[in-house]
């Protein structure tokens, strides 16, 4: 158990819908990262927050957005969902950007 | 930008045999290197990392990796595998300075056969 929690574990929704994925970092970790893992693209970095502020952006679509709240939990919002958004979405946390990242168990999103 | 190539998508190996999972990276600047393991239906767990110093890095579960700067490689090895080592293994790289994200390879599925 990494100490990073993600909810829900599974999510099935239809195209065009909007979903919110939630991540609680390890106690004491200020940095949260979101990754997407799909069969064709592999594991890709989406976005990073540090103590509530966006710090780095990767291959995140405009339909996707994220935020980190004062209690340091983070949410990833995916809207206008397409079939190709079906993937595993991982959250990771670390004390700072130089430290080891600890990964959560992931949320499996299926868009039908 | 950095990139990672894991040369084998699948590696079958018999129990108690040695294994090497290959990883090559590309970068114009100095990097940190990592190996992560993903067991079925779980998140990624750090196996080992190279930050600086000795090029031979020892990690958890008996794994080790050697950083070879001239060949831009960071191959993962284990002298004797167990059934429980069956998992997906990911090599990752990031710049050794600044706030830069991890860049992952496509992964290698290690299947240990009894």
Coordinates of N, CA and C in Angstrom, one line a residue, chain B residues 11 16 21 24 26 29-30 32 45 49 72 78-79 87-88 101:
Chain B
X11 N 8.8 -10.8 -22.1 CA 9.9 -11.7 -21.8 C 9.4 -12.8 -21.0
X16 N 13.6 -19.5 -11.6 CA 14.9 -19.7 -11.1 C 16.0 -19.4 -12.2
X21 N 16.0 -7.2 -18.4 CA 15.0 -6.4 -19.1 C 15.8 -5.2 -19.6
X24 N 16.8 1.5 -23.0 CA 17.7 2.5 -23.5 C 17.0 3.9 -23.5
X26 N 17.2 8.3 -24.3 CA 17.7 9.4 -25.1 C 17.6 10.7 -24.4
X29 N 20.7 16.0 -21.9 CA 21.2 16.5 -20.6 C 21.3 15.3 -19.7
X30 N 21.9 15.5 -18.5 CA 22.0 14.5 -17.5 C 20.6 14.1 -17.0
X32 N 18.1 11.3 -14.4 CA 17.9 10.3 -13.4 C 17.1 9.1 -14.0
X45 N 5.1 0.6 -8.5 CA 5.9 0.6 -7.3 C 7.4 0.7 -7.8
X49 N 16.4 3.1 -8.4 CA 16.6 4.4 -9.1 C 18.1 4.7 -9.1
X72 N 24.0 4.7 -23.2 CA 22.7 5.2 -22.8 C 21.7 4.1 -22.4
X78 N 18.0 -9.7 -12.8 CA 17.8 -10.5 -11.5 C 18.4 -11.9 -11.8
X79 N 19.2 -12.4 -10.9 CA 19.9 -13.6 -11.1 C 19.0 -14.9 -11.1
X87 N 5.0 -9.7 -13.8 CA 4.5 -8.3 -13.7 C 4.9 -7.5 -14.9
X88 N 4.5 -6.3 -15.0 CA 4.9 -5.4 -16.1 C 6.0 -4.5 -15.4
X101 N 8.8 16.2 -15.7 CA 8.1 15.0 -15.4 C 8.9 13.7 -15.8

